[in-house]
Amino acid sequence: MKGSVFALLSALVALAVAAPSAPGWRFDLKQERSGIVALESIVVSPTLVVFFDRASDDPLQINNHSAWGALWNLETSTVRPLDVLTNSFCASGALLSNGTMASSPLQFASVGGDPNGFPGNPDIRPGNQAIRLFEPCASPTGDGCTVFEDPANLHLLERRWYPSSVRIFDGSLLIVGGMHEDTPFYNTDPALSFEFFPPKESTPRPSEFLKRSLPANLFPRIFALPDGKVFMVANNQSIIYDIEANTERILPDIPNNVRVTNPIDGSAILLPLSPPDFIPEVLVCGGTQTDTIDPLLLSSQTPATSQCSRIRLDEEGIAKGWQVEHMLEGRTMPELVHLPNGQVLIANGARSGFAAIASVGHPIGNSNSDHAVLVPSLYTPDAPLGQRISNVGLPSSGIARVYHSSITLTPQGNFLVAGSNPNNHTVVGAGVKFPSEFRVQTLDPPFMFVNRPKILSFPKQLSFGKSFTVPISVPTELTRPGAKVQVSLMDLGFSSHAFHSGARLVFMDATISRDHRSLTFTTPPNGRIFPPGPATVFLTINDVTSEGAWVMMGSGRSPPTLE
């Protein structure tokens, strides 16, 4: 009897040892390089991502000069150049309300940029009043895709370098802040105003908030709220801006003298919105606890803060103010990105220093930062305070992603990671700690390596406040009773300078049929909850996420459109 028990136990142990381990998170280094430093990235179709860099000496060529725009193919992990006229360095951008992939006159607007040229390329035009329109094309590989520019007739009202932009409730863009010309570190030549694209007025709207938040207020962190107003963070200050009334409501400062916008970069994200109330909360992480002192008194070794601050933007939440928690390490220039299940990825950045280039004490080469953070973390919004952040099971990227890096969620469900260049041009070679980075990776969640739910077909367009039923397939292991079902409507955002501008996740009420062959969901009630325009829909069952379905949320009309 004892021998039989021993044999059984031995067999069980052998099976346990032989059983494959559960899949984990993985970084996957792509064979092809980006060709340009991908300091800005935005998903523009189910298969394509636009990269922008500065007009520089990047290796990718077009028309006998270095390219500073490119299309990355998500299916083949290959790159092709885009011809760009104006200097897109440190610009912003977003999708517009009429952004269908193949039929509309325009899809994605890039705004602002660098006023400077680059030696050896006389054709570069100043970018600080530029509006660049990525013109959609039917090709999944990017054949025929172009960027339209007409600087003489299509331009911003005010010169803007390092602005932010967000799609608002009528499908147009609100464009905020920036600076007029080159300044070495702080914003000493500021654009203290807001404007819209397409224009709503003949002159920009002055902003007292932007004036108060000087001098560290470049790339303000801005979010369209579900009542149509806009929440903004710049430096250590925050407001709610009422676009329709043109008024600012001052909110509490970020606690503990922490500053979070360029050149003292933290990051921020609008946490997922859920029915029926869609109460907004904003999370701000990283940056530095410092006064805005002479940059030469700062250093690449100045510790970044580990602080995250979170505020709920209803009356009760505003009265309570910011709730403080902490990452596992200090991070300057992190980026916060949604997962379809509602978690937030914290990636990239450094443990010390600042943004900008060779302008603080003790730079590392040209880098104002040091001690790159290579391991991302996950933030779980509904976990108890103090238990929301973990990096258990998350790998090291092995590649420093500091100033001028980007990351975006893709329609495939993984993250595309690229860029990093704390230099004024292409700098590579032995002994360069923070070179111009052309290597491209994906960060693949565990669900990429298991059987996943599938959305078998999907409408090209969704109306607000309606129920839709679509066919799906569900792996047997996800059909058990009580499975957690989530359907997320997402704007994948525009990544630049430690901020995912426009990123948005709205959960939709949803049920799966008893035979697991169809999914029924209800769209948000109006365009204030999810501004009309392109979206990606994901189905997640027990944290296993489908590939996304690319869809037009709303009518697809040109902005402004109230829906």
Coordinates of C-alpha atoms in Angstrom, one line a residue:
M1 CA 0.0 0.0 0.0
K2 CA 2.8 2.4 1.0
G3 CA 4.6 1.5 -2.3
S4 CA 1.5 2.3 -4.3
V5 CA 1.0 5.7 -2.6
F6 CA 4.7 6.5 -3.1
A7 CA 4.4 5.6 -6.8
L8 CA 1.3 7.7 -7.2
L9 CA 3.0 10.7 -5.5
S10 CA 6.1 10.3 -7.7
A11 CA 3.9 10.3 -10.8
L12 CA 2.1 13.4 -9.7
V13 CA 5.4 15.2 -9.0
A14 CA 6.7 14.1 -12.4
L15 CA 3.6 15.5 -14.1
A16 CA 4.0 18.8 -12.2
V17 CA 7.6 19.1 -13.2
A18 CA 6.8 18.3 -16.8
A19 CA 3.8 20.6 -17.1
P20 CA 4.4 23.8 -19.1
S21 CA 4.5 27.0 -17.0
A22 CA 1.8 29.5 -17.5
P23 CA 2.6 32.1 -20.2
G24 CA 4.0 35.4 -18.9
W25 CA 4.7 38.9 -20.2
R26 CA 7.4 39.1 -22.8
F27 CA 9.4 41.8 -24.6
D28 CA 9.9 40.9 -28.3
L29 CA 12.7 42.7 -30.2
K30 CA 11.8 43.2 -33.8
Q31 CA 14.3 42.5 -36.5
E32 CA 13.7 45.7 -38.5
R33 CA 14.6 49.1 -37.0
S34 CA 12.3 52.1 -37.0
G35 CA 14.6 54.2 -39.3
I36 CA 13.6 57.3 -37.4
V37 CA 13.5 57.9 -33.7
A38 CA 9.8 57.2 -32.8
L39 CA 9.4 60.0 -30.3
E40 CA 5.7 60.3 -31.4
S41 CA 3.4 57.4 -32.2
I42 CA -0.3 57.0 -33.0
V43 CA -2.3 54.0 -34.3
V44 CA -4.1 55.1 -37.4
S45 CA -5.6 51.8 -38.7
P46 CA -5.8 48.2 -37.6
T47 CA -2.4 47.6 -39.2
L48 CA -0.5 50.9 -39.2
V49 CA 1.2 53.2 -36.7
V50 CA 2.5 56.6 -37.6
F51 CA 5.9 57.6 -36.2
F52 CA 7.2 61.2 -36.1
D53 CA 10.7 62.5 -35.2
R54 CA 12.4 65.8 -35.6
A55 CA 13.7 66.7 -39.0
S56 CA 17.2 65.4 -38.5
D57 CA 19.8 62.9 -39.9
D58 CA 17.9 59.7 -39.2
P59 CA 18.9 56.7 -41.4
L60 CA 15.6 56.2 -43.1
Q61 CA 15.6 58.0 -46.4
I62 CA 12.9 59.5 -48.7
N63 CA 13.4 61.8 -51.7
N64 CA 17.1 61.9 -51.1
H65 CA 17.0 63.1 -47.6
S66 CA 16.5 61.8 -44.1
A67 CA 12.8 61.1 -43.3
W68 CA 11.2 62.3 -40.1
G69 CA 7.8 60.5 -40.6
A70 CA 7.3 56.8 -41.0
L71 CA 4.6 54.1 -41.1
W72 CA 5.1 51.0 -39.0
N73 CA 3.3 47.9 -40.2
L74 CA 2.0 45.9 -37.2
E75 CA 1.5 42.8 -39.2
T76 CA 4.9 42.5 -40.8
S77 CA 7.0 44.6 -38.3
T78 CA 8.4 46.7 -41.2
V79 CA 8.7 50.4 -41.8
R80 CA 8.2 52.7 -44.7
P81 CA 9.0 56.5 -44.9
L82 CA 6.4 59.2 -45.0
D83 CA 7.1 62.5 -46.7
V84 CA 6.6 65.4 -44.3
L85 CA 7.1 69.1 -45.1
T86 CA 7.2 70.8 -41.7
N87 CA 9.3 69.9 -38.6
S88 CA 7.2 67.7 -36.4
F89 CA 9.6 67.6 -33.5
C90 CA 7.8 67.8 -30.2
A91 CA 4.3 68.1 -31.7
S92 CA 1.0 66.8 -30.5
G93 CA -1.9 65.1 -32.3
A94 CA -5.2 63.2 -32.2
L95 CA -7.8 61.5 -34.3
L96 CA -10.7 63.6 -35.5
S97 CA -14.5 62.8 -35.6
N98 CA -14.4 62.0 -39.4
G99 CA -11.5 59.6 -39.1
T100 CA -12.7 56.5 -41.0
M101 CA -9.8 54.6 -42.4
A102 CA -10.5 54.8 -46.1
S103 CA -13.3 57.1 -47.0
S104 CA -12.9 60.4 -45.1
P105 CA -10.8 63.4 -46.3
L106 CA -8.7 63.2 -43.2
Q107 CA -8.1 61.1 -40.1
F108 CA -5.3 62.3 -37.9
A109 CA -4.1 65.8 -37.2
S110 CA -0.6 66.5 -36.0
V111 CA -0.2 70.0 -34.6
G112 CA 2.7 72.3 -33.7
G113 CA 6.4 71.4 -33.7
D114 CA 9.9 72.7 -34.1
P115 CA 10.5 76.1 -35.7
N116 CA 14.1 75.1 -36.7
G117 CA 15.6 73.4 -39.8
F118 CA 18.5 71.0 -40.0
P119 CA 21.8 71.4 -41.9
G120 CA 21.9 69.5 -45.2
N121 CA 18.1 69.5 -45.7
P122 CA 17.0 73.0 -47.0
D123 CA 13.4 71.9 -47.7
I124 CA 12.3 71.7 -44.0
R125 CA 9.6 74.2 -43.1
P126 CA 9.1 75.6 -39.6
G127 CA 6.7 73.3 -37.6
N128 CA 5.5 75.6 -34.8
Q129 CA 2.3 76.7 -36.6
A130 CA 1.9 73.5 -38.6
I131 CA -1.1 71.3 -39.1
R132 CA -0.3 68.0 -40.7
L133 CA -3.2 65.8 -41.8
F134 CA -2.6 62.1 -42.3
E135 CA -4.8 61.2 -45.2
P136 CA -6.3 57.7 -44.9
C137 CA -5.9 55.1 -47.5
A138 CA -7.4 51.7 -48.1
S139 CA -4.1 49.8 -48.1
P140 CA -3.3 47.8 -44.9
T141 CA 0.4 48.2 -45.8
G142 CA 0.3 52.0 -46.2
D143 CA 0.5 52.1 -50.0
G144 CA -0.6 55.6 -51.1
C145 CA -0.9 57.0 -47.5
T146 CA 0.3 60.6 -47.4
V147 CA 0.6 63.6 -45.1
F148 CA -1.2 66.7 -46.4
E149 CA 0.3 70.1 -45.5
D150 CA -0.4 73.6 -46.8
P151 CA 1.5 76.0 -44.4
A152 CA 0.3 79.1 -46.2
N153 CA -3.4 78.4 -45.8
L154 CA -3.7 75.7 -43.1
H155 CA -2.0 76.6 -39.9
L156 CA -2.5 77.3 -36.2
L157 CA -3.4 80.7 -35.0
E158 CA -0.4 80.9 -32.6
R159 CA 3.0 79.4 -32.8
R160 CA 3.2 76.3 -30.6
W161 CA 6.1 73.9 -29.8
Y162 CA 5.4 71.3 -27.1
P163 CA 1.6 71.8 -27.1
S164 CA -1.0 69.2 -26.1
S165 CA -4.2 68.4 -27.9
V166 CA -7.3 66.3 -27.2
R167 CA -10.5 65.4 -29.2
I168 CA -13.5 67.0 -27.4
F169 CA -17.2 66.4 -27.3
D170 CA -17.9 67.8 -30.9
G171 CA -15.1 65.8 -32.5
S172 CA -12.8 68.7 -33.0
L173 CA -9.4 69.3 -31.3
L174 CA -8.6 71.5 -28.3
I175 CA -5.0 72.6 -28.5
V176 CA -3.4 73.8 -25.3
G177 CA -0.2 75.8 -24.5
G178 CA 3.3 75.2 -25.8
M179 CA 6.1 77.7 -26.5
H180 CA 6.8 80.0 -29.4
E181 CA 10.6 79.4 -30.0
D182 CA 13.5 77.4 -28.7
T183 CA 14.2 77.8 -25.0
P184 CA 17.0 75.9 -23.2
F185 CA 14.9 74.3 -20.4
Y186 CA 11.9 76.1 -18.9
N187 CA 9.1 77.7 -20.9
T188 CA 10.4 81.2 -21.1
D189 CA 8.6 82.1 -24.4
P190 CA 5.2 80.7 -23.7
A191 CA 2.0 80.3 -25.7
L192 CA -0.5 81.1 -22.9
S193 CA -3.6 80.2 -24.8
F194 CA -6.0 77.6 -26.2
E195 CA -7.3 77.2 -29.7
F196 CA -9.3 74.7 -31.7
F197 CA -9.0 72.7 -34.9
P198 CA -11.0 73.2 -37.0
P199 CA -10.9 76.8 -35.8
K200 CA -13.9 78.0 -33.8
E201 CA -12.7 81.6 -33.4
S202 CA -10.3 84.0 -35.1
T203 CA -8.0 84.5 -32.1
P204 CA -6.7 82.1 -29.4
R205 CA -8.3 82.1 -26.0
P206 CA -6.0 83.5 -23.3
S207 CA -5.4 81.2 -20.3
E208 CA -4.7 82.3 -16.7
F209 CA -4.0 78.7 -15.8
L210 CA -1.1 78.5 -18.3
K211 CA 0.2 81.8 -16.9
R212 CA 0.0 80.6 -13.3
S213 CA 1.7 77.3 -14.1
L214 CA 4.9 78.7 -15.6
P215 CA 7.7 77.9 -16.1
A216 CA 7.4 74.1 -16.2
N217 CA 4.1 73.7 -18.1
L218 CA 5.0 72.2 -21.5
F219 CA 2.8 69.4 -22.8
P220 CA 0.0 70.0 -20.3
R221 CA -1.8 66.8 -19.3
I222 CA -5.4 67.3 -20.6
F223 CA -8.4 65.1 -20.6
A224 CA -11.9 65.4 -22.0
L225 CA -14.4 64.8 -19.2
P226 CA -17.7 63.0 -19.6
D227 CA -19.6 66.3 -19.1
G228 CA -17.8 68.0 -21.9
K229 CA -15.4 70.0 -19.8
V230 CA -11.6 69.4 -19.8
F231 CA -9.4 68.6 -16.9
M232 CA -5.8 70.0 -17.1
V233 CA -2.6 69.5 -15.1
A234 CA 0.5 71.6 -15.7
N235 CA 3.5 72.0 -13.4
N236 CA 1.9 71.2 -10.0
Q237 CA -1.5 72.9 -10.7
S238 CA -4.8 71.6 -12.0
I239 CA -8.1 73.0 -13.2
I240 CA -11.3 72.0 -14.9
Y241 CA -11.9 74.1 -18.0
D242 CA -15.4 74.7 -19.3
I243 CA -15.1 75.1 -23.1
E244 CA -18.6 76.4 -23.6
A245 CA -18.5 79.0 -20.8
N246 CA -14.7 79.7 -21.2
T247 CA -14.2 79.5 -17.5
E248 CA -11.5 77.8 -15.3
R249 CA -12.2 76.1 -12.0
I250 CA -9.1 75.9 -9.9
L251 CA -8.6 72.5 -8.2
P252 CA -6.1 71.4 -5.5
D253 CA -2.4 71.4 -6.4
I254 CA -0.5 68.1 -6.8
P255 CA 0.6 67.2 -3.2
N256 CA 4.1 67.5 -1.8
N257 CA 5.6 70.0 -4.3
V258 CA 5.7 67.4 -7.0
R259 CA 5.8 68.8 -10.5
V260 CA 4.7 66.7 -13.5
T261 CA 5.0 68.5 -16.8
N262 CA 7.9 69.1 -19.2
P263 CA 10.7 69.6 -18.4
I264 CA 9.9 68.0 -15.1
D265 CA 7.9 65.1 -16.6
G266 CA 5.5 62.8 -14.8
S267 CA 2.6 61.2 -16.6
A268 CA -1.1 61.1 -16.3
I269 CA -4.1 59.2 -17.4
L270 CA -7.9 59.3 -17.3
L271 CA -8.9 56.1 -15.5
P272 CA -11.6 53.9 -17.2
L273 CA -15.1 55.3 -17.3
S274 CA -17.9 52.9 -16.4
P275 CA -21.7 53.0 -16.7
P276 CA -24.1 54.1 -15.5
D277 CA -22.5 57.2 -14.0
F278 CA -19.1 57.4 -15.8
I279 CA -17.5 59.2 -12.9
P280 CA -14.1 60.4 -14.0
E281 CA -10.9 59.9 -12.0
V282 CA -7.4 61.0 -13.0
L283 CA -4.1 59.4 -12.0
V284 CA -0.8 61.3 -12.1
C285 CA 2.5 59.5 -11.6
G286 CA 6.1 60.4 -11.4
G287 CA 7.9 63.7 -12.0
T288 CA 10.1 65.4 -9.4
Q289 CA 9.7 67.0 -6.0
T290 CA 11.5 70.3 -6.6
D291 CA 11.2 74.0 -6.9
T292 CA 11.6 75.5 -10.4
I293 CA 15.2 76.6 -9.6
D294 CA 18.1 77.4 -12.0
P295 CA 18.5 74.3 -14.1
L296 CA 22.2 74.2 -13.5
L297 CA 21.4 73.6 -9.8
L298 CA 19.4 70.6 -10.9
S299 CA 21.2 67.4 -12.0
S300 CA 20.8 64.2 -13.9
Q301 CA 21.1 62.6 -10.5
T302 CA 18.2 64.5 -8.9
P303 CA 15.9 61.7 -7.7
A304 CA 12.6 61.3 -9.4
T305 CA 9.5 60.9 -7.2
S306 CA 7.7 57.6 -6.8
Q307 CA 4.5 59.5 -6.0
C308 CA 1.2 58.8 -7.7
S309 CA -1.7 61.2 -7.1
R310 CA -5.3 60.3 -7.8
I311 CA -8.4 62.5 -7.8
R312 CA -12.1 61.7 -8.4
L313 CA -13.7 64.6 -10.4
D314 CA -17.1 64.8 -8.8
E315 CA -18.0 67.2 -6.0
E316 CA -17.3 64.7 -3.3
G317 CA -13.9 63.7 -4.8
I318 CA -12.8 67.3 -5.4
A319 CA -13.6 68.1 -1.8
K320 CA -11.4 65.2 -0.7
G321 CA -8.6 66.2 -3.0
W322 CA -5.7 64.1 -4.2
Q323 CA -5.1 60.6 -2.8
V324 CA -1.4 59.8 -2.7
E325 CA 0.2 56.3 -3.3
H326 CA 3.6 55.2 -4.6
M327 CA 5.2 53.4 -7.4
L328 CA 7.8 50.8 -6.8
E329 CA 10.5 53.3 -7.8
G330 CA 10.9 56.9 -8.7
R331 CA 10.3 57.7 -12.3
T332 CA 10.7 60.7 -14.4
M333 CA 9.3 60.5 -17.9
P334 CA 7.1 57.4 -17.4
E335 CA 4.1 56.8 -19.6
L336 CA 0.8 55.5 -18.4
V337 CA -1.2 53.4 -20.9
H338 CA -4.6 51.6 -20.7
L339 CA -5.0 47.8 -20.9
P340 CA -8.4 46.7 -22.3
N341 CA -9.2 45.1 -18.9
G342 CA -8.9 48.5 -17.1
Q343 CA -5.4 48.1 -15.7
V344 CA -2.8 50.7 -16.5
L345 CA 0.7 50.0 -17.7
I346 CA 3.5 52.2 -16.2
A347 CA 6.4 52.0 -18.6
N348 CA 9.6 53.8 -19.7
G349 CA 11.4 56.6 -17.9
A350 CA 14.3 57.0 -15.5
R351 CA 14.9 57.1 -11.8
S352 CA 16.6 60.4 -11.8
G353 CA 17.0 63.7 -13.7
F354 CA 14.8 65.6 -16.1
A355 CA 13.5 65.9 -19.7
A356 CA 15.2 68.2 -22.3
I357 CA 18.8 67.9 -23.5
A358 CA 22.2 68.8 -21.9
S359 CA 20.7 71.7 -19.9
V360 CA 21.0 70.6 -16.2
G361 CA 24.1 69.9 -14.1
H362 CA 26.1 66.7 -14.7
P363 CA 24.4 65.5 -17.9
I364 CA 25.1 61.9 -19.0
G365 CA 26.4 62.6 -22.4
N366 CA 23.5 64.8 -23.6
S367 CA 20.9 63.2 -21.3
N368 CA 19.4 65.2 -18.5
S369 CA 18.3 61.9 -16.9
D370 CA 20.0 58.7 -15.7
H371 CA 19.3 55.3 -14.3
A372 CA 16.7 54.1 -16.9
V373 CA 13.8 52.0 -15.5
L374 CA 13.7 48.9 -17.5
V375 CA 10.9 46.9 -15.8
P376 CA 7.3 48.1 -16.2
S377 CA 4.6 47.9 -13.6
L378 CA 0.9 47.4 -13.6
Y379 CA -1.6 49.6 -11.8
T380 CA -5.0 48.1 -10.9
P381 CA -7.4 50.9 -10.2
D382 CA -10.0 49.0 -8.2
A383 CA -7.5 47.3 -5.8
P384 CA -7.1 48.6 -2.3
L385 CA -4.8 51.6 -1.7
G386 CA -1.3 50.4 -1.2
Q387 CA -1.9 47.2 -3.3
R388 CA -2.5 48.7 -6.7
I389 CA 1.0 48.7 -8.2
S390 CA 3.0 45.5 -8.9
N391 CA 5.7 44.4 -11.3
V392 CA 5.4 40.7 -10.5
G393 CA 6.0 38.7 -13.6
L394 CA 6.9 41.7 -15.7
P395 CA 10.2 41.4 -17.6
S396 CA 13.0 43.9 -18.3
S397 CA 13.0 45.5 -21.7
G398 CA 16.8 45.6 -21.7
I399 CA 16.6 48.9 -23.6
A400 CA 16.7 52.4 -22.0
R401 CA 13.6 54.3 -23.0
V402 CA 14.1 57.8 -21.7
Y403 CA 13.6 61.2 -23.3
H404 CA 11.8 61.1 -26.7
S405 CA 10.5 57.5 -26.4
S406 CA 7.0 56.3 -27.1
I407 CA 4.6 53.4 -26.3
T408 CA 1.1 52.6 -27.5
L409 CA -1.4 49.8 -27.2
T410 CA -2.1 48.2 -30.5
P411 CA -5.3 46.7 -32.0
Q412 CA -3.6 43.3 -31.6
G413 CA -3.7 43.9 -27.8
N414 CA 0.0 44.2 -27.2
F415 CA 2.2 47.4 -26.7
L416 CA 4.5 48.8 -29.4
V417 CA 7.6 50.4 -27.7
A418 CA 10.1 52.5 -29.6
G419 CA 12.2 55.6 -29.6
S420 CA 14.5 57.3 -27.0
N421 CA 16.9 60.1 -28.0
P422 CA 18.2 62.6 -25.4
N423 CA 20.4 64.1 -28.2
N424 CA 20.0 67.0 -30.7
H425 CA 20.6 64.7 -33.6
T426 CA 21.5 61.0 -34.3
V427 CA 24.1 59.9 -31.8
V428 CA 25.1 56.2 -31.8
G429 CA 28.3 54.2 -31.1
A430 CA 30.3 52.5 -28.4
G431 CA 30.4 54.3 -25.1
V432 CA 27.2 56.2 -25.7
K433 CA 25.0 55.4 -22.7
F434 CA 21.8 56.9 -24.1
P435 CA 22.0 56.8 -27.9
S436 CA 19.5 57.6 -30.5
E437 CA 17.4 54.4 -30.3
F438 CA 16.0 52.8 -33.5
R439 CA 15.2 49.3 -32.0
V440 CA 11.5 48.5 -31.8
Q441 CA 9.9 46.1 -29.4
T442 CA 6.5 44.8 -28.5
L443 CA 5.5 44.1 -24.9
D444 CA 3.2 41.1 -25.2
P445 CA 0.7 40.3 -22.4
P446 CA 0.2 36.7 -21.3
F447 CA -3.1 36.4 -23.2
M448 CA -1.1 36.7 -26.5
F449 CA 0.1 33.1 -25.9
V450 CA -3.3 31.4 -25.1
N451 CA -6.6 30.8 -26.9
R452 CA -8.3 34.2 -27.1
P453 CA -11.9 35.3 -27.6
K454 CA -12.6 36.5 -31.1
I455 CA -14.9 39.2 -32.5
L456 CA -15.9 37.5 -35.7
S457 CA -17.4 40.5 -37.4
F458 CA -18.3 44.0 -36.4
P459 CA -20.2 47.1 -37.7
K460 CA -18.1 49.7 -39.4
Q461 CA -20.0 52.4 -37.5
L462 CA -21.7 52.5 -34.1
S463 CA -24.4 55.0 -33.0
F464 CA -24.6 56.4 -29.5
G465 CA -27.0 55.0 -26.9
K466 CA -27.8 51.8 -28.9
S467 CA -27.5 48.1 -28.4
F468 CA -25.6 45.9 -30.9
T469 CA -25.2 42.2 -31.2
V470 CA -22.1 40.7 -32.9
P471 CA -20.9 37.2 -33.5
I472 CA -18.0 35.9 -31.4
S473 CA -16.1 32.8 -30.6
V474 CA -15.0 31.9 -27.1
P475 CA -12.5 29.3 -26.1
T476 CA -13.9 26.5 -24.0
E477 CA -11.7 27.3 -21.0
L478 CA -13.4 30.8 -20.9
T479 CA -17.0 29.5 -20.9
R480 CA -17.3 28.6 -17.3
P481 CA -20.2 30.2 -15.4
G482 CA -19.4 33.4 -13.6
A483 CA -16.7 34.5 -16.1
K484 CA -15.9 38.3 -15.9
V485 CA -16.9 39.9 -19.2
Q486 CA -15.6 43.4 -20.2
V487 CA -16.1 45.2 -23.4
S488 CA -14.0 48.3 -23.8
L489 CA -14.4 51.2 -26.2
M490 CA -11.0 52.8 -26.6
D491 CA -9.2 55.7 -28.1
L492 CA -5.6 54.4 -28.3
G493 CA -4.2 57.9 -28.0
F494 CA -1.1 59.8 -29.2
S495 CA 2.2 59.1 -27.4
S496 CA 4.7 61.8 -27.0
H497 CA 6.9 63.1 -24.2
A498 CA 5.6 60.8 -21.4
F499 CA 2.0 61.5 -22.1
H500 CA -0.7 59.5 -24.0
S501 CA -2.8 62.4 -25.2
G502 CA -6.4 61.5 -25.9
A503 CA -6.2 58.0 -24.5
R504 CA -9.6 56.9 -23.3
L505 CA -11.3 53.7 -22.1
V506 CA -15.1 53.5 -21.7
F507 CA -16.6 50.2 -20.5
M508 CA -19.9 49.2 -22.1
D509 CA -22.6 47.1 -20.5
A510 CA -22.4 43.8 -22.2
T511 CA -23.6 40.2 -22.0
I512 CA -22.6 37.0 -23.8
S513 CA -25.3 34.6 -25.1
R514 CA -25.7 31.2 -23.3
D515 CA -24.2 29.4 -26.3
H516 CA -21.3 31.8 -26.3
R517 CA -21.8 32.7 -29.9
S518 CA -22.9 36.3 -29.7
L519 CA -22.0 39.4 -27.7
T520 CA -24.6 42.2 -27.0
F521 CA -23.4 45.6 -25.8
T522 CA -24.7 49.1 -25.3
T523 CA -22.8 52.1 -26.6
P524 CA -22.3 55.3 -24.5
P525 CA -25.2 57.7 -24.5
N526 CA -23.5 60.6 -26.2
G527 CA -20.3 62.1 -27.5
R528 CA -19.4 63.7 -24.2
I529 CA -18.8 60.2 -22.7
F530 CA -16.7 59.2 -25.8
P531 CA -16.0 62.0 -28.3
P532 CA -17.2 61.0 -31.8
G533 CA -14.4 59.5 -33.9
P534 CA -12.4 56.4 -34.5
A535 CA -12.3 53.8 -31.7
T536 CA -11.1 50.2 -31.0
V537 CA -13.4 47.7 -29.3
F538 CA -12.0 44.8 -27.3
L539 CA -13.7 41.9 -25.6
T540 CA -12.0 40.6 -22.4
I541 CA -13.1 37.5 -20.6
N542 CA -11.3 36.7 -17.3
D543 CA -8.4 39.0 -18.4
V544 CA -8.0 37.3 -21.7
T545 CA -8.5 39.9 -24.4
S546 CA -9.5 39.6 -28.1
E547 CA -7.9 41.5 -30.9
G548 CA -9.6 44.8 -31.3
A549 CA -12.3 45.8 -33.8
W550 CA -11.7 49.2 -35.5
V551 CA -14.9 51.2 -35.7
M552 CA -16.3 54.7 -36.1
M553 CA -18.1 55.8 -33.0
G554 CA -20.8 58.2 -34.2
S555 CA -21.8 59.5 -37.5
G556 CA -18.3 60.0 -39.0
R557 CA -19.2 63.6 -39.9
S558 CA -16.5 66.3 -40.0
P559 CA -16.1 68.3 -36.8
P560 CA -17.8 70.0 -35.1
T561 CA -20.6 67.5 -34.7
L562 CA -22.8 67.2 -31.6
E563 CA -23.9 63.6 -31.0

